[in-house]
Tab-separated table of C-alpha atoms in Angstrom:
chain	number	residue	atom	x	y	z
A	1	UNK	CA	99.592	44.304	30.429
A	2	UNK	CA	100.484	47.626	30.834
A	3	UNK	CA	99.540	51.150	28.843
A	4	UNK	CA	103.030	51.986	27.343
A	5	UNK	CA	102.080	52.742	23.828
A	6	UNK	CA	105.479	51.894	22.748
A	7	UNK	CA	106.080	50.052	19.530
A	8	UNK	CA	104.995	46.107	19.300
A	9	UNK	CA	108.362	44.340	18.748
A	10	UNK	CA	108.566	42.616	15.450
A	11	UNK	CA	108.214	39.013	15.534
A	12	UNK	CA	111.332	37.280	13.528
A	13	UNK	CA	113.668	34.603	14.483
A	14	UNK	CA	112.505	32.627	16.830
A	15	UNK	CA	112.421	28.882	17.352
A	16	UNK	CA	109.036	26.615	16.315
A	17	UNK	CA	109.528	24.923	20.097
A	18	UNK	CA	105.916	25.728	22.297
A	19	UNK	CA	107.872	25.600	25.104
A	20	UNK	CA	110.650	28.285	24.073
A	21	UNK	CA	107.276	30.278	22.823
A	22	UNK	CA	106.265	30.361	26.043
A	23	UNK	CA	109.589	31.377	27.620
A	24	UNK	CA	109.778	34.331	24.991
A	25	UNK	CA	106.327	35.793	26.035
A	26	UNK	CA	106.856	35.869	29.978
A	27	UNK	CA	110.745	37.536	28.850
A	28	UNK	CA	108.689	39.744	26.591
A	29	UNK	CA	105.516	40.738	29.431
A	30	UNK	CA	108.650	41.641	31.690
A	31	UNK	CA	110.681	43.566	29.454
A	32	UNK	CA	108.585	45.400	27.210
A	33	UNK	CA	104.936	45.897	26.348
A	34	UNK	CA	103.451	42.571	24.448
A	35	UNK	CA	103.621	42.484	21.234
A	36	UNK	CA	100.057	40.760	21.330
A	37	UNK	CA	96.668	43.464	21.230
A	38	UNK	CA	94.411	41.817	22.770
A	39	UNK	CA	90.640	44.409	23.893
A	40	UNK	CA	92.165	44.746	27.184
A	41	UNK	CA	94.315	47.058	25.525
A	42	UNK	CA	93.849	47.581	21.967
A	43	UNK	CA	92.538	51.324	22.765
A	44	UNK	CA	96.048	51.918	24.286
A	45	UNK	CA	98.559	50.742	21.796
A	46	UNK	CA	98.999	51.992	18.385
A	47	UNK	CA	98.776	49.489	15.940
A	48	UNK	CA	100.866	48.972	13.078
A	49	UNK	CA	101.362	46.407	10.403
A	50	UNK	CA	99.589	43.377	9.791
A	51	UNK	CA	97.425	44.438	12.834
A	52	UNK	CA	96.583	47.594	11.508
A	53	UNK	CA	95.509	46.117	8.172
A	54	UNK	CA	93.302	43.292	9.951
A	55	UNK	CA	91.410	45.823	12.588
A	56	UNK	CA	90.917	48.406	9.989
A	57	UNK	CA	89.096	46.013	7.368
A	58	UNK	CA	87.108	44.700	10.773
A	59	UNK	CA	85.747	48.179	10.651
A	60	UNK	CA	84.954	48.021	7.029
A	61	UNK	CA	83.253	45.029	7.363
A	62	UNK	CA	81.316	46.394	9.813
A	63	UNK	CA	80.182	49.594	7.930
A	64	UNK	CA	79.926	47.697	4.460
A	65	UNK	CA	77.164	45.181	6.327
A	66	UNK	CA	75.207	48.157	8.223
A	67	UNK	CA	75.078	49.882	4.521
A	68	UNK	CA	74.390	47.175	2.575
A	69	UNK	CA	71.525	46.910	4.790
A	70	UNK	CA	70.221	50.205	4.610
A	71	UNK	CA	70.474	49.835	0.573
A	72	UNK	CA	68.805	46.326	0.801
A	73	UNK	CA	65.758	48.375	2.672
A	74	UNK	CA	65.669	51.027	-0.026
A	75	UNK	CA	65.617	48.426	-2.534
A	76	UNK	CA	62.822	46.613	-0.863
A	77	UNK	CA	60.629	49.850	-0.812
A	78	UNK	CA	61.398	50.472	-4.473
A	79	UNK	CA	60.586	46.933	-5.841
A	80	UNK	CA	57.470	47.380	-3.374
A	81	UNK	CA	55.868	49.562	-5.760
A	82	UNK	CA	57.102	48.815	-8.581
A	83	UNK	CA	55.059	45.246	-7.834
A	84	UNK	CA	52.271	47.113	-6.667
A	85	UNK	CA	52.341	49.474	-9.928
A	86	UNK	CA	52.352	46.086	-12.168
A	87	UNK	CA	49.718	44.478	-9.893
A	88	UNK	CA	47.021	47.248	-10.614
A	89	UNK	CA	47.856	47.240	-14.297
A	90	UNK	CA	47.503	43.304	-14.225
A	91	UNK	CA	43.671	43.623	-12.528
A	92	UNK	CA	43.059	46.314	-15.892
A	93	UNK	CA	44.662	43.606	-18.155
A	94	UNK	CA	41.769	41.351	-17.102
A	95	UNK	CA	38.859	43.363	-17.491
A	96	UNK	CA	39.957	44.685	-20.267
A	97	UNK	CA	40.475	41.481	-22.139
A	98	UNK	CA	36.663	41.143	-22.957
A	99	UNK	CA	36.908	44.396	-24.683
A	100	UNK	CA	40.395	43.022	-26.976
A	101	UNK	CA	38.773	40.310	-27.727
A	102	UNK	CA	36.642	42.053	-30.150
A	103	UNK	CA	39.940	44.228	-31.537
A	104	UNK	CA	42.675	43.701	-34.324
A	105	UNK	CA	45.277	41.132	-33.122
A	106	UNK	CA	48.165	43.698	-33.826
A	107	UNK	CA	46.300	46.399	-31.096
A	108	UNK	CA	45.474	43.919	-28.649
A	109	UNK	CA	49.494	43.257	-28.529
A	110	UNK	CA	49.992	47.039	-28.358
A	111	UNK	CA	47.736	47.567	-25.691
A	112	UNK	CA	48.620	44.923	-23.407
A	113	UNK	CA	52.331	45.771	-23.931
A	114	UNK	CA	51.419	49.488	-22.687
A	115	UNK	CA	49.484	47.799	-19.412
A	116	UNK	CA	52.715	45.421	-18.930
A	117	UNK	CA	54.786	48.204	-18.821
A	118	UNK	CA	52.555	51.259	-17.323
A	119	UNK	CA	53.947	54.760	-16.988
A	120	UNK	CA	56.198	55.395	-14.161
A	121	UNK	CA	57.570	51.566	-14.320
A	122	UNK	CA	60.757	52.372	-16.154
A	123	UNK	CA	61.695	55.493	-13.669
A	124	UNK	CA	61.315	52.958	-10.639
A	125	UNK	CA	63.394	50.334	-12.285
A	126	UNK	CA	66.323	53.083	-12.866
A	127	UNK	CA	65.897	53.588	-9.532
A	128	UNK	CA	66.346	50.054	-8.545
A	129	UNK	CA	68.951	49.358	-10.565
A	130	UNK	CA	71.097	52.116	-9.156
A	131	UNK	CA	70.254	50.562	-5.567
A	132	UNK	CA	71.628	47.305	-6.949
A	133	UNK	CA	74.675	49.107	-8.788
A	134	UNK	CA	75.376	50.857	-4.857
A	135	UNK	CA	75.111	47.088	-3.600
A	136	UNK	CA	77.374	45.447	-6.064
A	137	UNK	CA	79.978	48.008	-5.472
A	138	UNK	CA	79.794	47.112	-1.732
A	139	UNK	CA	80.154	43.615	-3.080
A	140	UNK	CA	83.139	44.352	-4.539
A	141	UNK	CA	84.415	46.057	-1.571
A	142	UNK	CA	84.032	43.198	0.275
A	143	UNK	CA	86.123	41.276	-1.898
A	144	UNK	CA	88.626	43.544	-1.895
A	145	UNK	CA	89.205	43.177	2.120
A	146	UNK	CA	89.217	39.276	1.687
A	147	UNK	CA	92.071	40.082	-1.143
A	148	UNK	CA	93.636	41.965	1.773
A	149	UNK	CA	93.295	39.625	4.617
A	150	UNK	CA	94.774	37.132	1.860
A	151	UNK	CA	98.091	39.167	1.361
A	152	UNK	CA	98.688	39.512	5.224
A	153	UNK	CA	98.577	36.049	5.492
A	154	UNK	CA	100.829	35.269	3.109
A	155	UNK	CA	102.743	38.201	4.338
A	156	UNK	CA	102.681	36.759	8.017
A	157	UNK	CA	103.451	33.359	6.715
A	158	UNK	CA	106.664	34.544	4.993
A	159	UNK	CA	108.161	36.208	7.234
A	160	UNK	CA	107.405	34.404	10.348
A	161	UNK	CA	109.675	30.877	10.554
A	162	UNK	CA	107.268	29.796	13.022
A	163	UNK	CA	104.911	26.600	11.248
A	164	UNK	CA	102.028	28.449	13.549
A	165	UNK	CA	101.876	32.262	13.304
A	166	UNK	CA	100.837	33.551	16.767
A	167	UNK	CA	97.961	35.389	16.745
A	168	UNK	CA	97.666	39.023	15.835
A	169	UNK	CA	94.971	39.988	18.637
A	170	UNK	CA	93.687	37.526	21.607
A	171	UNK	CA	93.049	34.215	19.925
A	172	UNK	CA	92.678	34.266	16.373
A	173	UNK	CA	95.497	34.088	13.768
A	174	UNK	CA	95.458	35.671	10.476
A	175	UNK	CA	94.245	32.736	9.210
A	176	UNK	CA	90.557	32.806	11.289
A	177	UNK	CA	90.035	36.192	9.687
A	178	UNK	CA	90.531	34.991	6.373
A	179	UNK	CA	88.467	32.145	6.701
A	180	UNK	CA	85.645	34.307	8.280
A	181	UNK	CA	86.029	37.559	5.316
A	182	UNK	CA	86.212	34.184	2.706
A	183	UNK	CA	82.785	32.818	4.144
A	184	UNK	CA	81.322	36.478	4.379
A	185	UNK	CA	82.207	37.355	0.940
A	186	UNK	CA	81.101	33.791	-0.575
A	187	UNK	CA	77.744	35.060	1.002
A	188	UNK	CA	77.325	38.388	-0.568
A	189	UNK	CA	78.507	37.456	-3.855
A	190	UNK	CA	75.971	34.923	-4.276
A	191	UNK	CA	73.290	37.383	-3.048
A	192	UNK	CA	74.475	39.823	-5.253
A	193	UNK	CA	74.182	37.859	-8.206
A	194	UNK	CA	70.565	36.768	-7.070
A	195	UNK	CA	69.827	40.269	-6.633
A	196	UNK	CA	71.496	41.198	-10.162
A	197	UNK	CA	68.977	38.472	-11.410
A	198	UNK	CA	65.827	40.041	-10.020
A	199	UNK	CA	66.925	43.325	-11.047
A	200	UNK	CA	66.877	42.520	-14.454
A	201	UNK	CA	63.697	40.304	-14.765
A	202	UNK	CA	61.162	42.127	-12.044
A	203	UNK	CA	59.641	44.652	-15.043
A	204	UNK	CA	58.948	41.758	-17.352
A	205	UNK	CA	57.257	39.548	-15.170
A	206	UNK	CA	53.499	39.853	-14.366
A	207	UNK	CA	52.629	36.988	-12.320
A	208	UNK	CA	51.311	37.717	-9.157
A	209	UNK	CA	53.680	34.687	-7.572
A	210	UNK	CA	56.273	35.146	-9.090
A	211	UNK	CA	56.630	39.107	-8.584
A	212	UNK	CA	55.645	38.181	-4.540
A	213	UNK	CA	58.483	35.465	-4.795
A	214	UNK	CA	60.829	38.020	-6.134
A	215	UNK	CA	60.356	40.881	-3.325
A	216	UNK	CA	60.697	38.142	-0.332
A	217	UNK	CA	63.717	37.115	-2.544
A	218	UNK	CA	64.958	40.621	-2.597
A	219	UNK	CA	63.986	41.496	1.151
A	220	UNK	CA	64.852	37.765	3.283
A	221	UNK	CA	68.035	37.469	1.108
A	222	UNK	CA	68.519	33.593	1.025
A	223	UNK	CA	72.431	33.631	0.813
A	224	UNK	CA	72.994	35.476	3.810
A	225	UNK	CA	72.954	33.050	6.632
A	226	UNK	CA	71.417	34.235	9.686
A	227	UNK	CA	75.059	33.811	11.536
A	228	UNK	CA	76.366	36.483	9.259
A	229	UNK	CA	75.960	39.018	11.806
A	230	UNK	CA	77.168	36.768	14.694
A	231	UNK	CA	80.544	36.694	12.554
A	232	UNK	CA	80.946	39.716	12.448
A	233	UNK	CA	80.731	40.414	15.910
A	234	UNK	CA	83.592	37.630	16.510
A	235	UNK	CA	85.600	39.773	14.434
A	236	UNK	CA	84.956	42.960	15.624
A	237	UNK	CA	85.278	41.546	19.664
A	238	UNK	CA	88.698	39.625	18.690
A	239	UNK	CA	89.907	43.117	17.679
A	240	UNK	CA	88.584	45.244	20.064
A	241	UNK	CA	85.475	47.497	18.282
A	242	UNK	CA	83.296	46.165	20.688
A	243	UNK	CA	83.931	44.952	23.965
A	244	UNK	CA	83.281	41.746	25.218
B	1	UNK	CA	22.059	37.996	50.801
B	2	UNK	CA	23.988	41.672	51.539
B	3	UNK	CA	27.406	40.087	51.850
B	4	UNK	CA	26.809	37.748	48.694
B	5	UNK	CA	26.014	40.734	46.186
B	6	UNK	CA	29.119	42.624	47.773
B	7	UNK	CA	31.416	39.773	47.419
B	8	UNK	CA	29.973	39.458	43.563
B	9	UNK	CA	30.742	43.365	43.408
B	10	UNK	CA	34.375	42.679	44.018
B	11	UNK	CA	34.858	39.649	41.938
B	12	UNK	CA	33.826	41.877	39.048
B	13	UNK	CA	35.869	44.668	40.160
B	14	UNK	CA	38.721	42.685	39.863
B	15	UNK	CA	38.026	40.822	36.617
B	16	UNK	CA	37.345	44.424	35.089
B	17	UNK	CA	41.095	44.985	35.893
B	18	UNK	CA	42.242	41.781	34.556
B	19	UNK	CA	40.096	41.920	31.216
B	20	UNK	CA	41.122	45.531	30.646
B	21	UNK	CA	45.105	43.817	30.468
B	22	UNK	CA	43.471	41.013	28.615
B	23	UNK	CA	42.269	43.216	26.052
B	24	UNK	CA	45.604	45.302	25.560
B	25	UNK	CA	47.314	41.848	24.977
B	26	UNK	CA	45.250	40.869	22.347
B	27	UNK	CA	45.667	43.922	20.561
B	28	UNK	CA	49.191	43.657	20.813
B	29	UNK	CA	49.005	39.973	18.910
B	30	UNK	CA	47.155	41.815	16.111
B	31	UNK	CA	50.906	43.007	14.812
B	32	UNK	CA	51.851	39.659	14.798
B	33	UNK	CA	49.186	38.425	13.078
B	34	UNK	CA	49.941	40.499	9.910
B	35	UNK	CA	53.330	39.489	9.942
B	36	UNK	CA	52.722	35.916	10.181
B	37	UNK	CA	49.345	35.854	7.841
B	38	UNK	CA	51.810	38.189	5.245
B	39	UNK	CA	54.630	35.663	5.595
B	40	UNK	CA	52.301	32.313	4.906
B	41	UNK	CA	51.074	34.349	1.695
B	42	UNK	CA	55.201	34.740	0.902
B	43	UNK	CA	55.590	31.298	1.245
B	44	UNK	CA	52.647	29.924	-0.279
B	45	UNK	CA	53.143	32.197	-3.428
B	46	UNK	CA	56.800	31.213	-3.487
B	47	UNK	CA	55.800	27.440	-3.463
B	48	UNK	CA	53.170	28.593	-6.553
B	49	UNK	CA	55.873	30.266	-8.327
B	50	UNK	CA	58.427	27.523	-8.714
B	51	UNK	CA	55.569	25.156	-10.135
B	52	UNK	CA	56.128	25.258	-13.769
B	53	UNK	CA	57.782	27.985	-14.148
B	54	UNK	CA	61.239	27.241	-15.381
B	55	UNK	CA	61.592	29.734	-17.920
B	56	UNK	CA	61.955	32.497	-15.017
B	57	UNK	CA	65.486	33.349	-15.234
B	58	UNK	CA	65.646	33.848	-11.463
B	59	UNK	CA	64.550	30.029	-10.736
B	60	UNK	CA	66.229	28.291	-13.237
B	61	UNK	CA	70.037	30.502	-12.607
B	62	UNK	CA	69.226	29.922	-8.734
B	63	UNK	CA	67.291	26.945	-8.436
B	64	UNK	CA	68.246	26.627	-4.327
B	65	UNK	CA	67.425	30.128	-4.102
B	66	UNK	CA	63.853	29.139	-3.203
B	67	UNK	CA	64.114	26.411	-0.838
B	68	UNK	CA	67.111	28.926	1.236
B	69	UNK	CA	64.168	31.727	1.203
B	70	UNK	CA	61.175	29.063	2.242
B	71	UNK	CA	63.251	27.960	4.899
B	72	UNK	CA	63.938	30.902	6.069
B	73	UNK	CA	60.237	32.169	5.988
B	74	UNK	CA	59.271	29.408	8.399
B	75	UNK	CA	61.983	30.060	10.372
B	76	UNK	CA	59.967	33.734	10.485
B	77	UNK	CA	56.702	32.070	10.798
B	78	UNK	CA	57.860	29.793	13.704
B	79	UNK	CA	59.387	32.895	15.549
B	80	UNK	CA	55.785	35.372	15.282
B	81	UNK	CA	53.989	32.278	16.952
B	82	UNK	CA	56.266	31.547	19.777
B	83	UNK	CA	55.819	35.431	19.921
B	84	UNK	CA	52.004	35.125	20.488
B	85	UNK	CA	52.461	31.454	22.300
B	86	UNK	CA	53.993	34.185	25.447
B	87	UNK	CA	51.477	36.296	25.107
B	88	UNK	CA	48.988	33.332	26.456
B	89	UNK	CA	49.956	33.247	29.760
B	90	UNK	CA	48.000	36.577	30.195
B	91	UNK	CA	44.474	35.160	28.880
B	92	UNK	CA	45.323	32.276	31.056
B	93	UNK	CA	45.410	34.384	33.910
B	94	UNK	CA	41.937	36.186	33.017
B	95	UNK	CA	40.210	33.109	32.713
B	96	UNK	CA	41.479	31.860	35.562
B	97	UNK	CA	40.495	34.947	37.759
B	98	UNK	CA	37.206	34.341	36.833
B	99	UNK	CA	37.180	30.853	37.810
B	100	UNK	CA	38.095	31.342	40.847
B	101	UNK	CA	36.118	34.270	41.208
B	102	UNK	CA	32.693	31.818	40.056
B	103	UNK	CA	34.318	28.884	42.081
B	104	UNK	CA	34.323	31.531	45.801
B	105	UNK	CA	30.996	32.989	44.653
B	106	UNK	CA	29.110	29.466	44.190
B	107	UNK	CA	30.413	28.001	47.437
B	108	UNK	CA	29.427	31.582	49.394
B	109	UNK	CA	26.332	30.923	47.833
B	110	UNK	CA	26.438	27.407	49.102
B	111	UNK	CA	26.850	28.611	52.743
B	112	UNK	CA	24.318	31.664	52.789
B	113	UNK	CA	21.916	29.452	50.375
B	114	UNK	CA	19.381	29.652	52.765
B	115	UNK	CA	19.381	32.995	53.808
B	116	UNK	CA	19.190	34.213	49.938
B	117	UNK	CA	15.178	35.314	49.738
B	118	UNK	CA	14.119	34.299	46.401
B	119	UNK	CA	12.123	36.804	45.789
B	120	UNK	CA	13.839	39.834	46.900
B	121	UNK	CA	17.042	38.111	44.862
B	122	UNK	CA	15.438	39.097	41.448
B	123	UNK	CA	14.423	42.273	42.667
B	124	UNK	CA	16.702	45.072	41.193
B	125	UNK	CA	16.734	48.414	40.115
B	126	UNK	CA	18.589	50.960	37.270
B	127	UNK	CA	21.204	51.061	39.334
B	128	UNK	CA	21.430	48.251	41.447
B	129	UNK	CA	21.001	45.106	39.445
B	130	UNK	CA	19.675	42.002	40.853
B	131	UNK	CA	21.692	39.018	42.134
B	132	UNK	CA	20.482	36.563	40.341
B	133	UNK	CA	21.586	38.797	37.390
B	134	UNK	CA	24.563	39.289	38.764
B	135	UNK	CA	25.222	35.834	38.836
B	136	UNK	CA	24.210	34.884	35.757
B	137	UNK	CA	26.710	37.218	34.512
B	138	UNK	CA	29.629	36.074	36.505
B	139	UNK	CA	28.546	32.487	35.472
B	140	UNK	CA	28.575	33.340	31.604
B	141	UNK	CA	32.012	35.285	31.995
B	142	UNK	CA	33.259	32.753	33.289
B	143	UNK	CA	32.315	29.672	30.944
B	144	UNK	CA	33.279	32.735	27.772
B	145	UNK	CA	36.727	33.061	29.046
B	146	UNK	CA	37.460	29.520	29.564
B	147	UNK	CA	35.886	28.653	26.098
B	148	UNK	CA	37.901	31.339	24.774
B	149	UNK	CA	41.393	30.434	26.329
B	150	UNK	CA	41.001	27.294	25.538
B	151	UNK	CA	40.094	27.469	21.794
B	152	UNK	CA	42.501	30.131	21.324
B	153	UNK	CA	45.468	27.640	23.212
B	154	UNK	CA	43.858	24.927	20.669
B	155	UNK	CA	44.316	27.296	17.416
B	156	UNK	CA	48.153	27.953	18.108
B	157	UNK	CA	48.808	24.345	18.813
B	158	UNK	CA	47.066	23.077	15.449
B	159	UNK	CA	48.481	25.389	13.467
B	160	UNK	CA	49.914	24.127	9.786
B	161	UNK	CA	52.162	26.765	7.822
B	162	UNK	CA	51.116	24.058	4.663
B	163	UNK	CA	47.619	25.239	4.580
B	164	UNK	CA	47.227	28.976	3.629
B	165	UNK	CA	43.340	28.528	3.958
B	166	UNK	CA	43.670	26.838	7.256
B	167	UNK	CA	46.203	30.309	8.687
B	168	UNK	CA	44.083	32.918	7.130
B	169	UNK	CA	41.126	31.151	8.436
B	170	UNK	CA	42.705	30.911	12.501
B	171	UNK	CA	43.531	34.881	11.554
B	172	UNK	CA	40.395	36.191	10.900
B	173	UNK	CA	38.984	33.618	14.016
B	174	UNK	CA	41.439	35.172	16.216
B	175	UNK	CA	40.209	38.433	15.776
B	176	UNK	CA	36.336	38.114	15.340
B	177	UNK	CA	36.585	36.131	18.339
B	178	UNK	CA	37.905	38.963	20.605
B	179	UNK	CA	34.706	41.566	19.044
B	180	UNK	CA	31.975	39.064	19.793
B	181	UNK	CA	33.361	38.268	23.566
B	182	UNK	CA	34.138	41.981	24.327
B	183	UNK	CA	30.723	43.242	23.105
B	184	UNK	CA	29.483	40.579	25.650
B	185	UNK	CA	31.925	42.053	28.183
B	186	UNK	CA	30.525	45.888	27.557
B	187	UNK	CA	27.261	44.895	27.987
B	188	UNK	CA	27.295	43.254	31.291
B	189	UNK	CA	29.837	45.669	32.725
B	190	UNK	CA	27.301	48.721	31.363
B	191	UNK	CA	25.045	47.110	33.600
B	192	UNK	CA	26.893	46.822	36.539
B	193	UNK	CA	28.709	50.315	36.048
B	194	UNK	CA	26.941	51.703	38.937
B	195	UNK	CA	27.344	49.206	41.545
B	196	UNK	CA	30.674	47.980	40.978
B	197	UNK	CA	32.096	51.406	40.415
């Protein structure tokens, strides 16, 4: 492949038959640059199209995971103390229950509701909340790119008369990267909607299990497989971020 | 008896290099420890939470949320002690070194034997300890190490992520263990500071 950077021939008109396929793309490596990027020389020709589209969402991808990590940190450190605030108060709800035994039911209630919920709790929890609002916008991001990757497909799909659109880099067709942005985004919405959960419960709860439960919850995040990241990289190699 | 105590003299000299790496080892398992004893306590308080509880909004909207997270936490659990299984090979070598260094003393001793003078071989000074000291030493350093190695190897191969009691117990083992045989180590190496060097 050479480094002419001239414009990728559109694909249009050509017959379903492998073998004439393969007849076009020795005319086409003679004749002009290949319409295919593959890394070899994605750095070298300017992208356009579907292409474009598919190798720029790679990228967001890419940042939206390294930043939803760094949020799911900052969330971890929040909800850290927010548990440890709750599990001091719950050590002075027991030794102070020998004293409201001997008090009014109606200022026992009081009481206990002011150790549930001790001072500095609610400030933390706005904080935590806005982590999770940063982290559901991500979310949404990330369905966005799968809405994206949907329309080039159906894009590709139109106007190719091929059954089989070739693929758009080295290997994969349009399709793959749907499938993968589909599986990626199945992932994150669930964990957002755990995390949403967790959110929402984590002042009211004062069990020592429970509130442990809920930080690994928050911190191993269940719904994201450990392969996540390996996916990525498959994307970001098939379109020539990273090299191979 | 000359070339005995000098052949003793280097067999500690060279387990004094090999327990000093010993020792950095096992302080660099103390790290993983933590992590594993804090991730048994994670899974042990995530297996109490889901008993009974099914009026926590976050177990009954999610109820596979749980198993994904335990699964995951002995995936964790797994990975810290394959982390400290490689660290091993490194007390295997120590204890090894001083078998072999007990094994090449006893059968030196075996050969000189006769020329050893009893008498003169519990005679030592400040400075100079005796051999049958010194022997005694090597002897006990030896049979600590192995005992050590081998209930250490024992530990990581019984271990049972199920039983909370049984990992915070192996924890706090794993690190008394390592006090108790190093104060033993100090002492008999403050004795031979002089003479081995």
């Amino acid at each position: 492949m050479n480094g002419n950077s001239q414009t990728p021939q559109p694909r249009r008109g050509r017959s379903g038959n492998p073998a004439d396929r393969e007849n076009r793309r020795g005319e086409e490596d003679s004749q002009t640059p290949s319409h295919r990027a593959s890394p070899a020389n994605l750095s070298q020709i300017r992208l356009q199209g579907s292409a474009r589209i598919i190798k720029d969402h790679c990228a967001d991808w890419n940042n939206f995971m390294e930043r939803w990590d760094e949020l799911n940190d900052k969330g971890f450190q929040l909800a850290n103390k927010i548990i440890n605030l709750k599990l001091h108060q719950e050590k002075q709800v027991q030794s102070t229950e020998a004293l409201l035994a001997h008090d009014s039911g109606a200022e026992s209630e009081k009481t206990k509701d002011e150790i549930c919920y001790p001072e500095g709790l609610e400030d933390l929890c706005n904080k935590f909340a806005d982590v999770y609002t940063s982290l559901k916008h991500l979310a949404e991001k990330m369905h966005n790119i799968t809405v994206h990757f949907e329309g080039v497909r159906r894009l590709e799909y139109h106007t190719s008369i091929d059954e089989d659109p070739e693929p758009l880099f080295d290997t994969w067709t349009v399709d793959r990267f749907c499938e993968i942005s589909e599986e990626l985004e199945g992932m994150y919405s669930q964990e957002i909607k755990l995390k949403e959960s967790i959110v929402q419960d984590i002042a009211h709860q004062m069990s020592r299990d429970v509130l442990m439960t809920y930080i690994s919850l928050w911190h191993h995040q269940p719904y994201l497989e450990e392969r996540n990241h390996l996916m990525l990289k498959s994307m970001l190699l098939e379109t020539g971020w990273v090299d191979p | 008896m000359e070339p005995l105590k000098q052949h003793i003299k280097k067999v500690f000299a060279t387990l004094r290099g090999d327990l000093k790496t010993r020792r950095e080892c096992l302080t660099s398992t103390e790290a993983l420890w933590e992590s594993l004893i804090n991730t048994v306590e994670q899974y042990h308080c995530c297996s109490r939470a889901q008993e009974g509880k099914t009026n926590v909004a976050v177990f009954r909207d999610f109820p596979e949320a749980n198993e994904k997270l335990q699964t995951k936490l002995v995936s964790t659990m797994s990975l810290l002690v394959d982390r400290i299984q490689k660290k091993m090979p490194v007390l295997e070598k120590t204890s090894k070194a001083a078998h072999t260094g007990w094994q090449s003393t006893w059968q030196l001793l075996a050969k000189q034997g006769r020329h050893v003078d009893v008498a003169e071989s519990v005679k030592g000074t400040s400075t100079e300890p005796c051999l049958a000291d010194m022997l005694l030493w090597l002897q006990r350093l030896n049979l600590l190490l192995q005992q050590d190695y081998a209930e250490r190897a024992w530990m990581l191969e019984s271990m049972d992520f199920e039983s909370e009691t049984l990992m915070v117990g192996y924890h706090s083992l794993w690190l008394s263990k390592q006090k108790i045989l190093q104060q033993e180590i100090d002492t008999i190496f403050a004795y031979l500071q002089f003479s081995v060097g």
